[in-house]
Amino acid sequence: VFFKDENIKTIKLSKNYTEMLGRPISELLGKNMDDLFPSDLAKSMVADDRRILKEGKTVEIEEAMNGRFYSTIKFPIYREGKPTYLAGFTIDITERKRAEDQLRDSEKQLRALAARLQSVREEERAMIAREIHDELGQVLTGLKMDLFWLSSKLPEDQKSLLGKTKSMLELIDTTIQSVRKLSTELRPGVLDNLGLKAAIEWQIGEFQTRTGIRCEFIAPEEDIALDQDCSTAVFRIFQEALTNVVRHSNATRVNITLEKSADHLLLEVQDNGKGIEESKIFDLESLGLLGMRERALYLGGKVKFEGIQGKGTKVTVLIPPKGKMGEMEVRDYD
Ligand SMILES: Nc1ncnc2c1ncn2[C@@H]1O[C@H](COP(=O)(O)OP(=O)(O)OP(=O)(O)O)[C@@H](O)[C@H]1O
Ligand SMILES: [Mg+2]
């Protein structure tokens, strides 16, 4: 605790100042700020103090000295209606600051780890998809050709053998189809070859056939150019949103909008189901939603969930362009 007079000299100091400044109290009283503190700090203190005396306002500031951090609240003391003295108290917030920094660092690390896990998973999926498609696909095609050759060599009166080879050929065909399906489900090739818009179109097609829920897709005519990280993230967010629609919404329709402008990429998925409950949106157990948020956050963007009871749920994904990453986070992250 400190008191200073109108000339910004110390009049009274609590005992703690001896510890903070490492000098006996007798050496501290009646001194200018310049005598007590490093000159830069003293200058800004005096500037604050003069402002307090001039404007009669309370000031709260954080200051650093000798590697420690302090938080100070200072206010004027009025005499005959005029701010004449000033007083305040300072607390050492170094430990709190360190804890905050550590927490922030570990949060950052966790986020980076999560992102790394996602991308490793994505690479692995792409690799397995390729292997399944190429290796297994080729073997099956070879097998099919051999079997075809074999059946063409069979005498026509070997009805039962011919019947058997025919059903084997059919079995191979369905297996080839399953292999294709499996590999596209792991990592849709359209995403890498034709981009986000085409991949969303493909996913919508699959979704409609599988669930019978009707979808409307509004997207720009031209292709949307995006780097792979971004299109993968948005695509996976989209898939999770659709999965949630089937699992939780009871919806009969989904409207999907994809839009790109100079300052964002926007994806909206709106269903006409029962509407997500407010309490689920920030529930710590909503890991699917958290995963969607994390993917967007990693790209400097955000995902918003809105539910209206009985009307439906809207999921909005906003991703800033690469160069503008920092801005959106600061602007309005909620
Ligand atoms: N489109 C939606 N309509 C209605 N409720 C929804 C919708 N999407 C999500 N919810 C609600 O939000 C909750 C959290 O969703 P989240 O995706 O995080 O988890 P989940 O789908 O239950 O499990 P998973 O971790 O497998 O995704 C759901 O349990 C559901 O109650
Ligand atoms: Mg889910």
Short mmCIF file of C-alpha atoms and ligand atoms in Angstrom, two decimals:
data_model
loop_
_atom_site.label_atom_id
_atom_site.label_comp_id
_atom_site.label_asym_id
_atom_site.label_seq_id
_atom_site.Cartn_x
_atom_site.Cartn_y
_atom_site.Cartn_z
CA VAL A 1 0.00 0.00 0.00
CA PHE A 2 1.32 3.45 -0.84
CA PHE A 3 0.49 7.13 -0.51
CA LYS A 4 2.00 9.86 -2.62
CA ASP A 5 1.70 13.64 -2.47
CA GLU A 6 0.89 16.12 -5.24
CA ASN A 7 4.55 16.09 -6.36
CA ILE A 8 4.43 12.30 -6.77
CA LYS A 9 6.72 11.70 -3.82
CA THR A 10 6.11 8.86 -1.42
CA ILE A 11 4.60 9.84 1.91
CA LYS A 12 3.74 6.47 3.34
CA LEU A 13 4.54 2.92 2.33
CA SER A 14 3.54 -0.36 3.82
CA LYS A 15 6.19 -2.76 5.01
CA ASN A 16 5.92 -4.95 1.93
CA TYR A 17 7.61 -2.27 -0.13
CA THR A 18 10.86 -2.93 1.75
CA GLU A 19 10.77 -6.48 0.45
CA MET A 20 9.68 -5.54 -3.02
CA LEU A 21 12.38 -2.91 -3.47
CA GLY A 22 14.98 -4.55 -1.25
CA ARG A 23 15.69 -1.35 0.72
CA PRO A 24 14.82 -0.24 4.26
CA ILE A 25 11.71 1.90 4.58
CA SER A 26 13.71 4.92 5.68
CA GLU A 27 15.39 4.99 2.26
CA LEU A 28 12.06 4.94 0.49
CA LEU A 29 10.05 7.69 2.07
CA GLY A 30 9.95 11.15 0.54
CA LYS A 31 11.51 9.89 -2.67
CA ASN A 32 10.68 10.50 -6.31
CA MET A 33 9.67 7.52 -8.43
CA ASP A 34 12.99 7.91 -10.28
CA ASP A 35 14.86 7.19 -7.04
CA LEU A 36 12.91 4.00 -6.44
CA PHE A 37 12.19 2.38 -9.78
CA PRO A 38 13.99 1.76 -13.09
CA SER A 39 13.65 4.90 -15.19
CA ASP A 40 11.20 3.61 -17.85
CA LEU A 41 8.88 2.26 -15.23
CA ALA A 42 9.20 5.43 -13.14
CA LYS A 43 8.27 7.55 -16.17
CA SER A 44 5.10 5.63 -16.93
CA MET A 45 4.18 5.60 -13.22
CA VAL A 46 4.51 9.35 -12.98
CA ALA A 47 2.46 9.78 -16.15
CA ASP A 48 -0.30 7.60 -14.66
CA ASP A 49 -0.12 9.41 -11.34
CA ARG A 50 -0.41 12.82 -12.96
CA ARG A 51 -3.40 11.64 -14.91
CA ILE A 52 -5.05 10.41 -11.73
CA LEU A 53 -4.49 13.75 -10.05
CA LYS A 54 -5.67 15.66 -13.10
CA GLU A 55 -8.73 13.61 -13.99
CA GLY A 56 -9.60 12.25 -10.57
CA LYS A 57 -9.92 8.73 -11.94
CA THR A 58 -8.93 5.30 -10.67
CA VAL A 59 -6.32 3.45 -12.69
CA GLU A 60 -5.57 -0.24 -12.80
CA ILE A 61 -2.33 -1.38 -14.38
CA GLU A 62 0.06 -4.24 -14.68
CA GLU A 63 3.76 -3.55 -14.36
CA ALA A 64 6.89 -5.65 -14.68
CA MET A 65 10.05 -5.17 -12.67
CA ASN A 66 13.13 -7.38 -12.30
CA GLY A 67 11.40 -10.32 -13.90
CA ARG A 68 8.34 -10.13 -11.65
CA PHE A 69 4.85 -8.88 -12.41
CA TYR A 70 2.70 -6.58 -10.30
CA SER A 71 -0.86 -5.45 -10.48
CA THR A 72 -1.64 -2.03 -9.06
CA ILE A 73 -4.83 -0.10 -8.42
CA LYS A 74 -4.33 3.61 -7.79
CA PHE A 75 -6.86 6.27 -6.98
CA PRO A 76 -6.96 9.94 -6.02
CA ILE A 77 -7.56 11.24 -2.51
CA TYR A 78 -9.59 14.42 -2.46
CA ARG A 79 -8.88 17.40 -0.30
CA GLU A 80 -11.24 20.35 -0.39
CA GLY A 81 -12.93 18.88 -3.45
CA LYS A 82 -9.70 18.51 -5.41
CA PRO A 83 -7.66 15.35 -6.07
CA THR A 84 -4.54 16.12 -4.07
CA TYR A 85 -2.92 12.92 -2.95
CA LEU A 86 -3.01 9.51 -4.39
CA ALA A 87 -2.95 6.09 -2.91
CA GLY A 88 -3.01 2.56 -4.14
CA PHE A 89 -2.09 -1.01 -3.57
CA THR A 90 0.12 -3.36 -5.45
CA ILE A 91 0.08 -7.12 -5.46
CA ASP A 92 2.66 -9.48 -6.80
CA ILE A 93 0.96 -11.51 -9.54
CA THR A 94 4.05 -13.31 -10.82
CA GLU A 95 2.91 -16.75 -9.72
CA ARG A 96 -0.56 -16.27 -11.14
CA LYS A 97 0.93 -15.05 -14.42
CA ARG A 98 3.25 -18.03 -14.60
CA ALA A 99 0.39 -20.42 -13.93
CA GLU A 100 -1.65 -18.67 -16.63
CA ASP A 101 1.22 -18.89 -19.10
CA GLN A 102 1.74 -22.54 -18.30
CA LEU A 103 -1.94 -23.23 -18.74
CA ARG A 104 -1.95 -21.39 -22.04
CA ASP A 105 1.14 -23.27 -23.21
CA SER A 106 -0.27 -26.62 -22.29
CA GLU A 107 -3.55 -25.75 -23.97
CA LYS A 108 -1.60 -24.84 -27.09
CA GLN A 109 0.32 -28.09 -26.92
CA LEU A 110 -2.83 -30.13 -26.51
CA ARG A 111 -4.38 -28.36 -29.44
CA ALA A 112 -1.32 -29.00 -31.58
CA LEU A 113 -1.33 -32.63 -30.49
CA ALA A 114 -4.99 -33.01 -31.38
CA ALA A 115 -4.36 -31.46 -34.78
CA ARG A 116 -1.35 -33.70 -35.31
CA LEU A 117 -3.41 -36.78 -34.41
CA GLN A 118 -6.09 -35.72 -36.86
CA SER A 119 -3.64 -35.28 -39.69
CA VAL A 120 -1.87 -38.57 -38.94
CA ARG A 121 -5.24 -40.27 -38.95
CA GLU A 122 -6.12 -38.62 -42.23
CA GLU A 123 -2.81 -39.69 -43.83
CA GLU A 124 -3.28 -43.21 -42.60
CA ARG A 125 -6.79 -43.38 -43.94
CA ALA A 126 -5.62 -42.11 -47.32
CA MET A 127 -2.84 -44.70 -47.34
CA ILE A 128 -5.14 -47.61 -46.42
CA ALA A 129 -7.73 -46.40 -48.94
CA ARG A 130 -5.09 -46.40 -51.67
CA GLU A 131 -3.75 -49.81 -50.71
CA ILE A 132 -7.19 -51.36 -50.58
CA HIS A 133 -8.17 -49.78 -53.83
CA ASP A 134 -4.99 -50.57 -55.76
CA GLU A 135 -3.74 -53.86 -54.30
CA LEU A 136 -6.97 -55.60 -53.45
CA GLY A 137 -8.73 -54.10 -56.47
CA GLN A 138 -6.06 -55.40 -58.82
CA VAL A 139 -6.01 -58.89 -57.32
CA LEU A 140 -9.77 -59.13 -57.63
CA THR A 141 -9.75 -57.92 -61.20
CA GLY A 142 -7.06 -60.48 -62.02
CA LEU A 143 -9.08 -63.20 -60.35
CA LYS A 144 -12.14 -62.17 -62.30
CA MET A 145 -10.29 -62.34 -65.61
CA ASP A 146 -8.86 -65.77 -64.80
CA LEU A 147 -12.24 -67.09 -63.81
CA PHE A 148 -13.76 -65.68 -66.96
CA TRP A 149 -11.08 -67.44 -69.01
CA LEU A 150 -11.71 -70.65 -67.10
CA SER A 151 -15.44 -70.52 -67.67
CA SER A 152 -14.93 -69.91 -71.38
CA LYS A 153 -12.90 -73.16 -71.51
CA LEU A 154 -15.62 -75.20 -69.85
CA PRO A 155 -17.62 -77.44 -72.18
CA GLU A 156 -21.16 -76.22 -72.61
CA ASP A 157 -22.72 -79.35 -71.18
CA GLN A 158 -21.00 -78.79 -67.79
CA LYS A 159 -24.04 -76.90 -66.58
CA SER A 160 -23.35 -77.12 -62.87
CA LEU A 161 -19.71 -75.99 -63.27
CA LEU A 162 -20.80 -73.14 -65.51
CA GLY A 163 -23.45 -72.15 -63.00
CA LYS A 164 -20.82 -72.19 -60.24
CA THR A 165 -18.35 -70.01 -62.18
CA LYS A 166 -21.15 -67.57 -62.99
CA SER A 167 -22.06 -67.13 -59.34
CA MET A 168 -18.35 -66.85 -58.47
CA LEU A 169 -17.99 -64.07 -61.04
CA GLU A 170 -20.95 -62.28 -59.50
CA LEU A 171 -19.43 -62.65 -56.06
CA ILE A 172 -16.17 -61.16 -57.27
CA ASP A 173 -18.09 -58.24 -58.79
CA THR A 174 -19.85 -57.43 -55.54
CA THR A 175 -16.55 -57.77 -53.69
CA ILE A 176 -14.93 -55.31 -56.09
CA GLN A 177 -17.79 -52.93 -55.40
CA SER A 178 -17.42 -53.33 -51.64
CA VAL A 179 -13.71 -52.66 -51.91
CA ARG A 180 -14.37 -49.49 -53.87
CA LYS A 181 -16.98 -48.38 -51.37
CA LEU A 182 -14.72 -49.12 -48.43
CA SER A 183 -11.85 -47.18 -49.90
CA THR A 184 -13.98 -44.15 -50.80
CA GLU A 185 -15.53 -44.16 -47.37
CA LEU A 186 -12.11 -44.14 -45.78
CA ARG A 187 -10.97 -41.22 -47.86
CA PRO A 188 -13.13 -40.03 -50.73
CA GLY A 189 -10.93 -39.69 -53.77
CA VAL A 190 -13.12 -36.87 -55.07
CA LEU A 191 -11.90 -34.74 -52.19
CA ASP A 192 -8.32 -34.98 -53.42
CA ASN A 193 -9.13 -34.99 -57.11
CA LEU A 194 -12.10 -32.71 -57.54
CA GLY A 195 -12.17 -30.68 -54.34
CA LEU A 196 -14.53 -29.83 -51.53
CA LYS A 197 -17.63 -28.96 -53.53
CA ALA A 198 -17.57 -32.23 -55.48
CA ALA A 199 -16.86 -34.21 -52.32
CA ILE A 200 -19.81 -32.63 -50.55
CA GLU A 201 -22.00 -33.39 -53.56
CA TRP A 202 -20.85 -37.01 -53.48
CA GLN A 203 -21.46 -37.28 -49.74
CA ILE A 204 -24.94 -35.81 -50.12
CA GLY A 205 -25.75 -38.43 -52.77
CA GLU A 206 -24.61 -41.24 -50.48
CA PHE A 207 -26.47 -39.75 -47.54
CA GLN A 208 -29.75 -39.42 -49.42
CA THR A 209 -29.65 -42.99 -50.68
CA ARG A 210 -28.73 -44.37 -47.29
CA THR A 211 -31.14 -42.37 -45.13
CA GLY A 212 -33.91 -41.15 -47.42
CA ILE A 213 -33.50 -37.66 -45.97
CA ARG A 214 -33.77 -35.10 -48.76
CA CYS A 215 -30.98 -32.59 -49.19
CA GLU A 216 -30.73 -29.32 -51.04
CA PHE A 217 -27.26 -28.06 -51.86
CA ILE A 218 -26.56 -24.47 -52.74
CA ALA A 219 -23.04 -23.81 -53.92
CA PRO A 220 -21.30 -21.44 -56.32
CA GLU A 221 -21.10 -22.50 -59.98
CA GLU A 222 -17.35 -22.42 -60.13
CA ASP A 223 -15.01 -24.60 -58.17
CA ILE A 224 -13.81 -23.51 -54.76
CA ALA A 225 -10.05 -23.56 -54.60
CA LEU A 226 -8.78 -24.55 -51.17
CA ASP A 227 -5.70 -26.17 -49.79
CA GLN A 228 -5.95 -29.76 -48.71
CA ASP A 229 -5.90 -29.15 -44.94
CA CYS A 230 -8.82 -26.83 -45.22
CA SER A 231 -10.95 -28.95 -47.52
CA THR A 232 -10.30 -32.05 -45.43
CA ALA A 233 -11.27 -30.27 -42.22
CA VAL A 234 -14.46 -28.78 -43.65
CA PHE A 235 -15.39 -32.08 -45.25
CA ARG A 236 -14.95 -33.99 -41.99
CA ILE A 237 -16.98 -31.36 -40.14
CA PHE A 238 -19.67 -31.75 -42.77
CA GLN A 239 -19.68 -35.54 -42.38
CA GLU A 240 -20.03 -35.23 -38.61
CA ALA A 241 -22.88 -32.75 -39.04
CA LEU A 242 -24.72 -35.19 -41.33
CA THR A 243 -24.09 -38.09 -38.97
CA ASN A 244 -25.63 -36.04 -36.19
CA VAL A 245 -28.65 -35.27 -38.36
CA VAL A 246 -29.36 -38.98 -38.84
CA ARG A 247 -28.61 -39.91 -35.28
CA HIS A 248 -30.31 -37.18 -33.34
CA SER A 249 -32.55 -34.86 -35.34
CA ASN A 250 -35.48 -36.84 -36.80
CA ALA A 251 -35.26 -34.44 -39.71
CA THR A 252 -36.75 -35.04 -43.15
CA ARG A 253 -34.80 -32.33 -44.96
CA VAL A 254 -31.35 -30.79 -44.86
CA ASN A 255 -30.32 -27.56 -46.55
CA ILE A 256 -26.64 -27.17 -47.22
CA THR A 257 -24.94 -23.98 -48.33
CA LEU A 258 -21.34 -23.56 -49.35
CA GLU A 259 -20.01 -20.10 -50.03
CA LYS A 260 -16.66 -18.47 -50.50
CA SER A 261 -15.90 -14.79 -50.30
CA ALA A 262 -12.78 -12.73 -49.85
CA ASP A 263 -12.93 -12.98 -46.09
CA HIS A 264 -14.33 -16.41 -45.37
CA LEU A 265 -15.37 -19.84 -46.42
CA LEU A 266 -18.85 -20.58 -45.16
CA LEU A 267 -20.61 -23.90 -44.81
CA GLU A 268 -24.12 -24.12 -43.39
CA VAL A 269 -25.96 -27.32 -42.61
CA GLN A 270 -29.52 -26.78 -41.55
CA ASP A 271 -31.95 -29.56 -40.73
CA ASN A 272 -35.67 -29.40 -40.00
CA GLY A 273 -35.55 -31.77 -37.03
CA LYS A 274 -36.21 -31.37 -33.36
CA GLY A 275 -33.44 -28.82 -32.74
CA ILE A 276 -30.30 -29.30 -30.69
CA GLU A 277 -30.75 -28.59 -27.01
CA GLU A 278 -28.90 -25.54 -25.69
CA SER A 279 -27.41 -27.61 -22.90
CA LYS A 280 -25.78 -30.02 -25.38
CA ILE A 281 -23.97 -27.31 -27.29
CA PHE A 282 -21.30 -26.68 -24.66
CA ASP A 283 -21.66 -29.98 -22.84
CA LEU A 284 -18.23 -31.41 -22.01
CA GLU A 285 -19.46 -34.77 -23.22
CA SER A 286 -20.36 -33.53 -26.69
CA LEU A 287 -17.11 -34.76 -28.15
CA GLY A 288 -18.40 -34.81 -31.70
CA LEU A 289 -19.18 -31.10 -31.51
CA LEU A 290 -15.86 -30.45 -29.81
CA GLY A 291 -14.05 -32.25 -32.62
CA MET A 292 -15.82 -30.04 -35.16
CA ARG A 293 -14.87 -26.92 -33.23
CA GLU A 294 -11.26 -28.03 -32.88
CA ARG A 295 -10.88 -28.71 -36.58
CA ALA A 296 -12.16 -25.23 -37.41
CA LEU A 297 -10.18 -23.57 -34.64
CA TYR A 298 -6.98 -25.07 -35.98
CA LEU A 299 -7.62 -23.17 -39.21
CA GLY A 300 -8.41 -20.00 -37.28
CA GLY A 301 -12.13 -20.44 -37.85
CA LYS A 302 -15.15 -21.41 -35.81
CA VAL A 303 -18.27 -23.54 -35.76
CA LYS A 304 -21.56 -22.35 -34.36
CA PHE A 305 -24.51 -24.52 -33.36
CA GLU A 306 -28.00 -23.14 -33.08
CA GLY A 307 -31.13 -25.07 -32.27
CA ILE A 308 -34.75 -24.03 -32.26
CA GLN A 309 -37.07 -26.48 -30.55
CA GLY A 310 -39.22 -28.25 -33.10
CA LYS A 311 -37.77 -26.22 -35.96
CA GLY A 312 -34.32 -27.69 -36.44
CA THR A 313 -30.61 -27.22 -36.01
CA LYS A 314 -28.19 -25.02 -37.90
CA VAL A 315 -24.48 -25.68 -37.97
CA THR A 316 -22.38 -22.82 -39.34
CA VAL A 317 -18.73 -23.23 -40.19
CA LEU A 318 -16.64 -20.15 -40.89
CA ILE A 319 -13.03 -20.41 -42.00
CA PRO A 320 -10.91 -17.36 -42.77
CA PRO A 321 -8.57 -17.43 -45.76
CA LYS A 322 -5.04 -18.55 -44.95
CA GLY A 323 -3.46 -15.11 -44.74
CA LYS A 324 -6.13 -13.72 -42.43
CA MET A 325 -6.11 -16.45 -39.83
CA GLY A 326 -5.39 -14.34 -36.75
CA GLU A 327 -8.05 -11.77 -37.47
CA MET A 328 -11.18 -13.81 -37.14
CA GLU A 329 -10.16 -15.25 -33.81
CA VAL A 330 -9.74 -11.81 -32.35
CA ARG A 331 -12.80 -10.38 -34.01
CA ASP A 332 -15.46 -12.62 -32.59
CA TYR A 333 -14.80 -16.02 -31.28
CA ASP A 334 -17.75 -17.21 -29.24
N1 LIG B 1 -28.66 -32.09 -35.72
C1 LIG B 1 -28.97 -32.30 -34.43
N2 LIG B 1 -30.26 -32.28 -34.00
C2 LIG B 1 -30.58 -32.49 -32.71
N3 LIG B 1 -29.68 -32.73 -31.73
C3 LIG B 1 -28.38 -32.77 -32.08
C4 LIG B 1 -27.96 -32.56 -33.44
N4 LIG B 1 -26.61 -32.63 -33.47
C5 LIG B 1 -26.21 -32.90 -32.22
N5 LIG B 1 -27.27 -32.99 -31.37
C6 LIG B 1 -27.22 -33.23 -29.91
O1 LIG B 1 -25.94 -32.88 -29.45
C7 LIG B 1 -25.35 -33.96 -28.78
C8 LIG B 1 -23.87 -33.94 -28.97
O2 LIG B 1 -23.50 -34.26 -30.28
P1 LIG B 1 -22.09 -34.95 -30.56
O3 LIG B 1 -21.90 -35.08 -32.02
O4 LIG B 1 -21.06 -34.18 -29.81
O5 LIG B 1 -22.21 -36.37 -29.84
P2 LIG B 1 -22.91 -37.68 -30.34
O6 LIG B 1 -23.33 -37.54 -31.78
O7 LIG B 1 -23.96 -38.03 -29.35
O8 LIG B 1 -21.74 -38.73 -30.22
P3 LIG B 1 -20.43 -38.79 -31.14
O9 LIG B 1 -19.30 -38.49 -30.21
O10 LIG B 1 -20.41 -40.18 -31.65
O11 LIG B 1 -20.55 -37.78 -32.22
C9 LIG B 1 -26.05 -35.18 -29.30
O12 LIG B 1 -26.02 -36.23 -28.37
C10 LIG B 1 -27.44 -34.68 -29.56
O13 LIG B 1 -28.22 -34.72 -28.37
MG MG B 2 -21.99 -36.84 -33.26
#
